[in-house]
Amino acid sequence: MSVSASSVPPVPVSATDILLSEGVILLGAAVLFVMLFRRFGLGAVLGYLVAGALVGPQGLGLVGGGESKLAIAEIGIVLLLFLVGLELHPARLWRLKRDIFALGLAQVVLCGCILTAIIFYSTGFSWGAAIALGLPLALSSTAQVLPGLKSSGRINSPFGEKVFSILLFQDLSIVPLITIVAALSRNPADAGGPPGWMMAGYTLAAIAGLVLAGRFILRPLLGLVGRMGEREMFVVVGLFTVLAAAALMHSLHLSTALGAFVAGVMLADSPYRHEIESDVEPFRSILLGLFFLAVGMVLDLRAVAANPLFVLSMAAILVATKAAIIAGLARLFGMEWRPALGAGLLLSQGGEFGFVLFTQAQNALLIAPQAASLFAAIVTFSMATTPFLMLFARRFEFAKPKDHDLPGPEDAPRGSAIIVGYGRFGQTVAQMLMGHGFGVTLIDKKPAQIEVSSRFDMKVYYGDGTRMDLLHRAGADEARLIAFCIDDPSLDSRALQPIAQAFPQAALMVRAFDRRQVLELQDMDLAGIVREVYESAICMGVQAMQSLGVPEEEVAEVERQYRQNDAERMALQTEHGTLLAAKDLMYRPGKSMRLLSRGDGEKA
């Protein structure tokens, strides 16, 4: 009996086949376009968006299921907020309360109301639809702005703190915005949803629960993992923390990103913070890239093609309106005009949470699917302007304060060395070099420090010495040494590698905050890395032994052995990439250098 080929059932495509084929296409397109866009200085985010739009169902149709991928990739935003929370101690959050709850509130309310009015009077939408579209447009892209601030260390600067405060309140405002859309809903199925006051109660209860869990569960758990010395367990605990906090918030219909942020803040002063941060960071980078790929995939190119003038004009209006409002508000809250304008440009785009709120507005029958697609495209196009606007924002951010007539380093005479940071550390380095007769160019970005130095007839030039253009103006092409004496724990190989490539004739030296920063710089070929309190701590240790009556020859021997032992620990930590390596070499009560030298201190 013969069976025709047409009667043979097709072989089903397995999930593994789909995952592998789509994964290869997505990652291949991402690698190509991100490298291309970075090469031209346009940023990785725009590369991801274009790659997703090209291979997605609206483009070449090579990959489908953009909505499902978007839902999964939103975990990347959750991880981003968790890592931001790790950078912020509760005390610092309390210090920023005015910027968060006054400046942030003013920005969301003012931008939301004005954008709502623009949509209502220019489109003919109902007030309910205009509110559901206008309020989400007040939010900016945390996923675009924060990674740049964080990687460059600017999140801890006054400028970065203002920008971060606005972004944080925007993330906090997700809950009330969801409540407003639910209250305006025309969908009968939404009538049984929880009222706004109940959602607010859920939020406070969930935050309190996360705080208690962090204090009484996570910290003891991290201590146990630290004693075990299993590095992969930090990955597991870190991801568990993020997903558990997000899952709790999601079950209460609250912001998952807010839950992850609170969890991060609770671990900000943990001794294992850097371990968790370094382990979670790769997952954040991958999922955030997938998020922007998915955003490009779900972009309805047909709707955009049918209304190109409307999409482009509304995107331009969105960027211009938010830039002007945020700049004005930042000026009212104490920023100079130029940095305030830089903040406005940096936050002028629409945000990723807009896609979530547009979907909810569509489900609430407030807007049609076509309107949701159009405004998603408007947000996407506004996000595409961010890499360009960031270039201008960076210039405004580090502009000279209006009240200070501070000369830039382009006016400095060329010398053998450039000292970046003229605080208590940089002053000693500079004084020793000048004592030998070397020409030294001094750079600092704190006007107060420059003014104090001028009283001692010391010429210090204004600027951020980690910027390539400023170093060029300071004569780094001719310098034989560039010493970074700034108190910046986030200064790492990513920031220094371009400088090393641009000025290969100059030896680079870095003031390191601690051993963690030394590990971050291990891939760099530096002329020297100095832990800022290392030598002074040894000096006090020597004086402490002398005050206890230890003979001078024994003091000298202890110092020698300690330096040797510390160098061995540092080498092993660098080799294994973790501070937990060589912890058995640390001295403890009962485990002295004398015991170790006799070989009988191992069990002490």
XYZ file of C-alpha atoms in Angstrom:
604
model
C 0.000 0.000 0.000
C 1.501 3.298 -1.054
C 1.117 6.546 0.795
C 1.274 9.793 -1.124
C 3.642 12.475 0.056
C 0.778 14.914 0.466
C -0.883 12.662 3.080
C 2.164 12.587 5.360
C 1.502 14.880 8.337
C 4.002 17.707 8.725
C 6.649 17.317 11.375
C 5.731 19.608 14.281
C 8.165 22.380 15.081
C 9.370 22.052 18.642
C 9.869 24.892 21.097
C 13.599 24.157 21.016
C 13.676 24.650 17.226
C 11.893 27.997 17.556
C 14.111 29.115 20.419
C 17.314 28.257 18.579
C 16.328 29.681 15.197
C 14.820 32.896 16.558
C 17.617 33.277 19.086
C 20.252 33.108 16.360
C 18.395 35.657 14.216
C 17.703 38.082 17.068
C 21.186 37.950 18.564
C 22.840 38.120 15.141
C 20.818 41.204 14.177
C 21.490 42.738 17.595
C 25.261 42.220 17.327
C 25.355 43.686 13.818
C 23.252 46.783 14.446
C 24.522 47.554 17.930
C 28.120 47.444 16.708
C 27.187 49.581 13.714
C 25.297 52.176 15.736
C 27.959 52.317 18.436
C 30.558 52.840 15.730
C 28.742 56.008 14.676
C 28.109 57.135 18.251
C 24.341 56.571 18.137
C 24.111 54.242 21.133
C 23.134 50.628 21.636
C 19.435 51.255 22.307
C 18.764 52.644 18.842
C 20.611 49.661 17.362
C 18.372 47.231 19.249
C 15.219 49.082 18.139
C 16.198 49.069 14.465
C 17.269 45.408 14.620
C 13.945 44.391 16.159
C 11.917 46.382 13.631
C 13.886 44.876 10.734
C 13.593 41.177 11.662
C 10.157 41.450 13.305
C 6.757 40.630 11.814
C 6.324 44.165 10.459
C 9.732 44.072 8.761
C 11.269 40.997 7.114
C 9.096 38.675 9.200
C 12.014 36.494 10.283
C 10.889 36.438 13.932
C 7.433 36.600 15.497
C 5.879 36.775 18.933
C 7.056 40.254 19.810
C 4.422 40.693 22.527
C 5.462 37.540 24.378
C 9.135 38.474 24.142
C 8.323 41.966 25.411
C 6.603 40.506 28.473
C 9.649 38.353 29.273
C 12.165 41.076 28.526
C 10.502 43.491 30.964
C 12.474 41.575 33.603
C 15.460 43.510 32.248
C 13.900 46.746 33.534
C 13.236 45.030 36.854
C 16.904 44.033 37.109
C 17.964 47.561 36.196
C 15.938 49.063 39.057
C 17.340 46.428 41.431
C 20.907 47.393 40.527
C 20.058 51.069 40.942
C 18.649 50.286 44.382
C 21.939 48.615 45.316
C 23.673 51.949 44.712
C 21.450 53.844 47.144
C 21.584 53.674 50.900
C 18.305 54.513 52.675
C 20.037 57.540 54.204
C 20.842 58.853 50.731
C 17.254 58.329 49.615
C 16.102 60.352 52.596
C 18.514 63.110 51.615
C 17.003 63.154 48.097
C 13.404 63.230 49.340
C 12.830 66.825 48.182
C 14.006 66.105 44.649
C 12.078 62.835 44.495
C 8.730 63.885 45.935
C 8.699 67.576 44.964
C 10.641 67.843 41.693
C 9.547 64.372 40.525
C 5.888 65.006 41.371
C 5.922 68.403 39.658
C 7.451 66.894 36.524
C 4.956 64.044 36.183
C 1.899 66.208 36.910
C 2.902 69.190 34.746
C 4.144 67.150 31.768
C 1.147 64.806 31.990
C -1.417 67.611 32.074
C 0.136 69.622 29.234
C 0.617 66.577 26.989
C -2.966 65.490 27.726
C -4.243 68.927 26.674
C -2.132 68.838 23.482
C -3.556 65.431 22.531
C -7.151 66.451 23.315
C -7.093 69.665 21.286
C -5.035 68.355 18.364
C -6.580 64.922 17.752
C -10.238 65.085 18.728
C -9.913 62.187 21.172
C -12.187 62.146 24.209
C -10.853 63.437 27.518
C -10.632 59.875 28.820
C -8.550 58.767 25.838
C -6.369 61.895 26.008
C -5.657 61.297 29.698
C -4.865 57.620 29.089
C -2.386 58.639 26.382
C -1.003 61.883 27.801
C -0.145 60.781 31.335
C 2.067 57.838 30.222
C 3.956 60.197 27.898
C 5.124 62.117 30.995
C 7.328 59.131 31.877
C 10.886 58.918 30.528
C 12.992 55.901 29.608
C 14.677 54.577 32.736
C 16.242 51.830 30.628
C 17.943 54.385 28.369
C 19.014 57.066 30.829
C 20.093 55.167 33.948
C 22.634 52.768 32.381
C 24.530 55.733 30.953
C 24.523 57.590 34.267
C 25.455 54.451 36.176
C 28.282 53.242 33.937
C 29.933 56.678 33.865
C 29.581 57.177 37.619
C 27.499 60.319 37.081
C 24.585 58.929 39.073
C 26.349 60.131 42.230
C 26.925 63.657 40.913
C 24.507 66.523 41.732
C 23.317 66.426 38.123
C 22.838 62.651 38.218
C 20.971 62.797 41.516
C 18.461 65.295 40.097
C 17.887 63.132 37.014
C 17.667 59.967 39.079
C 15.174 61.548 41.490
C 12.847 62.382 38.603
C 13.160 58.877 37.144
C 12.529 57.273 40.514
C 9.321 59.224 41.084
C 8.208 58.303 37.572
C 8.592 54.641 38.473
C 6.703 55.227 41.730
C 3.912 56.926 39.774
C 3.147 53.747 37.816
C 0.720 52.663 40.547
C -1.415 55.846 40.562
C -1.370 55.981 36.752
C -2.664 52.413 36.576
C -5.350 53.413 39.093
C -6.402 56.423 36.978
C -6.721 54.305 33.821
C -8.718 51.701 35.755
C -11.025 54.427 37.110
C -11.681 55.718 33.571
C -12.249 52.202 32.182
C -15.269 51.551 29.955
C -14.757 47.799 30.202
C -17.377 46.140 32.473
C -14.852 43.433 33.345
C -12.751 46.042 35.171
C -15.523 47.066 37.516
C -14.530 44.441 40.064
C -10.935 45.671 40.320
C -9.549 46.993 43.589
C -10.121 50.700 44.292
C -7.234 53.141 44.324
C -7.031 53.419 48.116
C -6.705 49.647 48.355
C -3.873 49.600 45.787
C -2.083 52.290 47.806
C -2.485 50.120 50.903
C -1.159 47.115 49.003
C 1.879 49.189 47.951
C 2.751 50.248 51.501
C 2.215 46.736 52.854
C 4.360 45.184 50.104
C 7.194 47.668 50.679
C 7.087 46.995 54.431
C 7.162 43.253 53.749
C 10.168 43.603 51.441
C 12.008 45.687 54.032
C 11.431 43.075 56.730
C 12.368 40.220 54.392
C 15.583 41.990 53.429
C 16.530 42.592 57.048
C 15.646 39.231 58.587
C 15.850 36.745 55.717
C 18.118 37.988 52.933
C 20.979 39.302 55.019
C 21.383 36.112 57.098
C 21.075 34.110 53.879
C 23.836 36.147 52.219
C 26.017 35.705 55.273
C 25.574 31.943 55.005
C 26.390 31.976 51.282
C 29.455 34.135 51.968
C 30.773 31.638 54.511
C 30.226 28.823 52.022
C 32.409 30.615 49.464
C 30.293 29.384 46.517
C 30.256 32.210 43.972
C 27.423 30.754 41.877
C 25.160 30.897 44.916
C 25.370 34.693 44.824
C 23.915 34.514 41.304
C 21.074 32.326 42.547
C 20.351 34.482 45.593
C 20.540 37.696 43.572
C 18.115 36.492 40.901
C 15.844 34.970 43.547
C 15.710 38.314 45.356
C 14.799 40.236 42.203
C 12.203 37.770 40.944
C 10.612 37.252 44.370
C 10.213 41.006 44.911
C 8.839 41.463 41.387
C 6.483 38.494 41.761
C 5.092 39.886 45.019
C 4.344 43.240 43.395
C 2.914 41.615 40.270
C 0.532 39.473 42.321
C -0.819 42.699 43.864
C -1.092 44.392 40.424
C 1.653 46.851 41.402
C 4.912 47.959 39.763
C 7.370 45.066 39.532
C 10.211 47.534 39.029
C 9.320 49.275 42.295
C 9.531 45.981 44.178
C 12.952 45.209 42.740
C 14.151 48.710 43.566
C 13.083 48.381 47.216
C 14.847 45.014 47.432
C 18.013 46.616 46.082
C 17.877 49.478 48.580
C 17.546 46.979 51.434
C 20.830 45.363 50.340
C 22.653 48.630 49.561
C 24.673 48.541 52.783
C 25.268 44.788 52.700
C 28.944 43.724 52.596
C 28.006 41.459 49.669
C 26.502 44.242 47.566
C 29.313 44.291 44.999
C 29.256 40.510 44.619
C 25.515 40.543 43.859
C 25.854 43.519 41.545
C 28.590 41.935 39.436
C 26.651 38.652 39.204
C 23.285 40.170 38.232
C 24.665 42.761 35.787
C 25.120 40.356 32.805
C 21.484 39.207 33.055
C 20.355 42.832 33.150
C 22.326 43.681 30.024
C 20.996 40.718 28.033
C 17.349 41.121 29.034
C 17.396 44.886 28.557
C 18.745 44.378 25.058
C 15.989 41.834 24.403
C 13.449 44.356 25.692
C 14.420 46.938 23.091
C 14.534 44.257 20.395
C 10.950 43.336 21.327
C 9.890 47.002 21.286
C 11.168 47.252 17.738
C 9.346 44.032 16.817
C 5.931 45.172 18.081
C 6.192 48.533 16.341
C 3.291 48.678 13.850
C 5.107 49.943 10.798
C 1.910 49.893 8.699
C 0.201 52.294 11.095
C 3.268 54.504 11.018
C 3.395 54.407 7.209
C -0.253 55.425 7.071
C 0.271 58.418 9.371
C 3.954 59.380 9.129
C 3.410 63.120 9.550
C 1.316 62.636 12.691
C 3.830 60.244 14.299
C 6.889 62.362 13.551
C 5.258 65.667 14.526
C 3.880 64.252 17.796
C 7.272 62.727 18.625
C 8.899 66.118 18.044
C 6.240 67.866 20.164
C 6.728 65.299 22.938
C 10.508 65.793 23.043
C 10.329 69.591 22.855
C 7.553 69.884 25.458
C 9.210 67.625 28.021
C 12.653 69.164 27.499
C 11.276 72.663 28.104
C 9.173 71.718 31.147
C 11.863 69.636 32.848
C 14.527 72.263 32.207
C 12.298 74.943 33.745
C 11.490 72.808 36.778
C 15.135 71.863 37.308
C 16.029 75.547 37.214
C 13.377 76.284 39.852
C 14.900 73.556 42.044
C 18.337 75.137 42.084
C 20.150 73.940 38.954
C 21.998 76.343 36.681
C 20.377 76.959 33.314
C 22.781 74.931 31.223
C 22.774 71.763 33.389
C 18.987 72.178 33.735
C 18.655 72.182 29.952
C 20.919 69.122 29.839
C 18.562 67.345 32.254
C 15.596 68.322 30.105
C 17.193 66.899 26.969
C 18.225 63.719 28.779
C 14.655 63.039 29.989
C 12.738 64.300 26.959
C 11.851 60.931 25.455
C 8.876 58.703 26.183
C 9.433 55.680 28.396
C 9.129 51.916 28.211
C 6.312 51.903 30.775
C 4.233 53.807 28.230
C 3.842 50.567 26.247
C 2.408 48.878 29.343
C -0.029 51.720 30.067
C -1.141 51.988 26.427
C -1.988 48.288 26.487
C -3.994 48.747 29.664
C -5.830 51.733 28.159
C -6.674 49.602 25.134
C -8.009 46.796 27.358
C -10.039 49.397 29.259
C -11.698 50.361 25.935
C -10.405 53.928 26.230
C -8.405 53.831 22.983
C -8.530 51.736 19.820
C -5.718 49.314 18.944
C -4.643 51.622 16.098
C -4.220 54.523 18.537
C -2.178 52.329 20.875
C 0.109 51.388 17.954
C 0.476 54.994 16.819
C 1.438 56.264 20.255
C 3.760 53.315 20.806
C 5.476 54.411 17.588
C 5.606 58.002 18.885
C 7.335 56.807 22.066
C 9.738 54.690 20.003
C 10.686 57.573 17.722
C 11.198 59.829 20.735
C 13.474 57.177 22.241
C 15.388 57.103 18.968
C 16.295 60.767 19.480
C 17.881 60.081 22.871
C 21.387 59.072 21.683
C 21.634 62.341 19.761
C 20.235 64.459 22.592
C 22.562 62.751 25.081
C 25.519 64.240 23.228
C 24.153 67.739 23.791
C 23.051 66.939 27.348
C 26.579 65.868 28.271
C 27.922 69.213 27.116
C 25.354 71.143 29.127
C 25.777 68.913 32.170
C 29.401 69.833 32.651
C 29.013 73.444 31.584
C 30.756 76.007 33.737
C 28.517 77.378 36.475
C 27.160 80.774 35.610
C 28.221 82.288 38.918
C 31.850 81.265 38.488
C 34.308 82.611 35.959
C 36.410 79.453 35.900
C 38.982 78.914 33.146
C 39.009 75.575 31.358
C 42.155 73.497 30.842
C 42.547 74.759 27.285
C 44.175 77.783 28.929
C 46.703 75.683 30.852
C 50.410 75.652 29.944
C 51.485 72.229 28.733
C 53.251 70.082 31.341
C 54.564 66.578 31.870
C 51.655 65.453 34.044
C 47.899 65.975 34.368
C 46.360 65.559 37.816
C 42.594 64.915 37.711
C 41.124 65.814 41.097
C 42.825 68.308 43.399
C 41.447 67.194 46.740
C 43.478 65.989 49.695
C 44.828 63.035 47.676
C 45.628 64.898 44.460
C 47.282 67.744 46.363
C 49.950 65.431 47.793
C 50.682 63.823 44.417
C 50.882 67.220 42.705
C 53.066 68.753 45.405
C 55.614 65.935 45.106
C 55.754 66.203 41.301
C 56.079 69.980 41.418
C 58.724 69.597 44.128
C 60.877 67.788 41.574
C 60.252 70.494 38.993
C 57.716 68.760 36.729
C 55.100 70.874 34.973
C 51.677 69.800 36.244
C 48.173 70.661 34.949
C 45.552 70.481 37.703
C 41.895 69.744 36.871
C 38.888 69.605 39.192
C 35.138 69.923 38.568
C 34.225 71.306 42.001
C 34.089 75.117 41.909
C 34.421 75.292 45.696
C 37.685 73.328 45.584
C 39.032 75.565 42.815
C 38.192 78.688 44.798
C 39.895 77.360 47.940
C 42.995 76.441 45.948
C 43.155 79.915 44.434
C 43.615 81.375 47.927
C 46.912 79.495 48.070
C 47.907 80.828 44.623
C 47.366 77.385 43.094
C 45.919 77.398 39.570
C 43.341 74.644 39.157
C 41.335 74.386 35.917
C 37.644 73.570 35.767
C 36.294 70.449 34.090
C 35.559 66.729 34.254
C 38.918 65.055 33.719
C 37.373 61.752 32.625
C 36.061 63.333 29.415
C 38.086 62.728 26.271
C 37.497 66.167 24.747
C 38.568 67.926 27.940
C 41.761 65.855 28.210
C 42.595 66.771 24.622
C 42.189 70.452 25.488
C 44.332 69.978 28.594
C 47.254 68.730 26.497
C 46.966 64.992 27.205
C 48.438 64.302 23.735
C 51.773 65.602 25.042
C 51.564 64.528 28.695
C 53.727 61.710 30.018
C 51.441 60.979 32.984
C 47.707 61.237 33.724
C 46.874 60.585 37.378
C 43.210 60.136 38.346
C 43.125 61.246 41.979
C 39.339 61.573 42.189
C 37.206 59.886 44.814
C 35.134 57.812 42.385
C 34.605 54.092 43.156
C 32.822 53.626 39.812
C 35.876 54.570 37.723
C 36.573 51.299 35.936
C 38.192 49.872 32.835
C 35.232 50.870 30.628
C 35.857 54.526 31.429
C 39.653 54.345 31.234
C 40.131 52.101 28.185
C 39.266 54.820 25.631
C 41.631 57.226 27.421
C 44.452 54.673 27.345
C 43.902 54.131 23.616
C 43.699 57.847 22.826
C 46.862 58.771 24.772
C 49.183 55.729 24.554
C 52.273 57.811 25.408
C 50.892 58.750 28.835
C 51.195 56.482 31.839
C 47.865 56.172 33.668
C 47.592 56.014 37.453
C 44.374 55.598 39.464
C 43.382 56.267 43.056
C 41.275 53.241 44.029
C 38.617 53.416 46.701
C 39.077 49.801 47.839
C 40.011 46.281 46.737
C 36.788 46.015 44.735
C 37.802 48.874 42.487
C 41.247 47.311 42.064
C 39.518 44.168 40.764
C 37.446 46.304 38.374
C 40.688 47.703 36.935
C 42.547 44.411 36.661
C 42.239 44.288 32.854
C 43.953 47.669 32.430
C 47.670 48.109 31.853
C 48.103 50.880 34.418
C 51.306 52.429 35.692
C 49.947 52.267 39.215
C 46.849 51.691 41.339
C 46.903 53.036 44.887
C 44.246 52.183 47.456
C 43.577 55.535 49.030
C 43.855 54.570 52.717
C 46.275 51.644 52.409
C 49.514 53.387 53.330
C 47.946 55.595 56.010
C 46.333 52.537 57.623
C 49.680 50.719 57.695
C 51.236 53.812 59.228
C 48.664 53.791 62.041
C 49.168 50.041 62.513
C 52.895 50.639 62.963
C 52.235 53.412 65.471
C 49.712 51.207 67.307
C 52.301 48.433 67.781
C 54.880 50.963 68.916
C 52.453 52.372 71.495
C 51.951 48.806 72.812
C 55.699 48.398 73.360
C 56.535 46.098 70.450
C 60.295 46.256 69.649
C 61.182 48.174 66.467
C 62.668 45.137 64.693
C 59.443 43.155 65.284
C 57.343 46.101 64.077
C 59.361 46.208 60.852
C 58.997 42.439 60.377
C 55.236 42.529 60.941
C 54.897 45.345 58.394
C 56.997 43.418 55.860
C 55.002 40.214 56.299
C 51.697 42.077 56.146
C 52.622 43.772 52.871
C 53.735 40.450 51.400
C 50.582 38.685 52.583
C 48.353 41.467 51.258
C 50.051 41.294 47.863
C 49.442 37.521 47.731
C 45.751 38.026 48.627
C 45.376 40.696 45.956
C 46.963 38.452 43.328
C 44.631 35.552 44.145
C 41.568 37.825 44.216
C 42.534 39.206 40.834
C 43.087 35.714 39.441
C 39.689 34.422 40.618
C 37.797 37.687 40.192
C 36.227 37.681 43.650
C 36.991 39.124 47.071
C 36.196 35.749 48.639
C 39.357 34.227 47.194
C 42.245 33.784 49.640
C 40.103 34.670 52.628
C 42.063 32.042 54.607
C 45.094 34.334 54.347
C 43.408 37.008 56.438
C 44.657 37.384 59.994
C 42.168 36.749 62.764
C 42.310 36.706 66.570
C 44.644 33.864 67.520
C 46.059 33.584 64.011
C 49.148 35.768 64.087
C 52.114 36.163 61.786
C 54.304 34.376 64.341
C 52.001 31.341 64.305
C 51.888 31.313 60.535
C 55.655 31.559 60.291
C 55.939 28.452 62.500
C 53.214 26.683 60.480
C 50.985 26.004 63.508
C 48.361 28.716 63.080
C 46.120 27.046 60.518
C 43.531 25.932 63.083
C 43.552 29.126 65.115
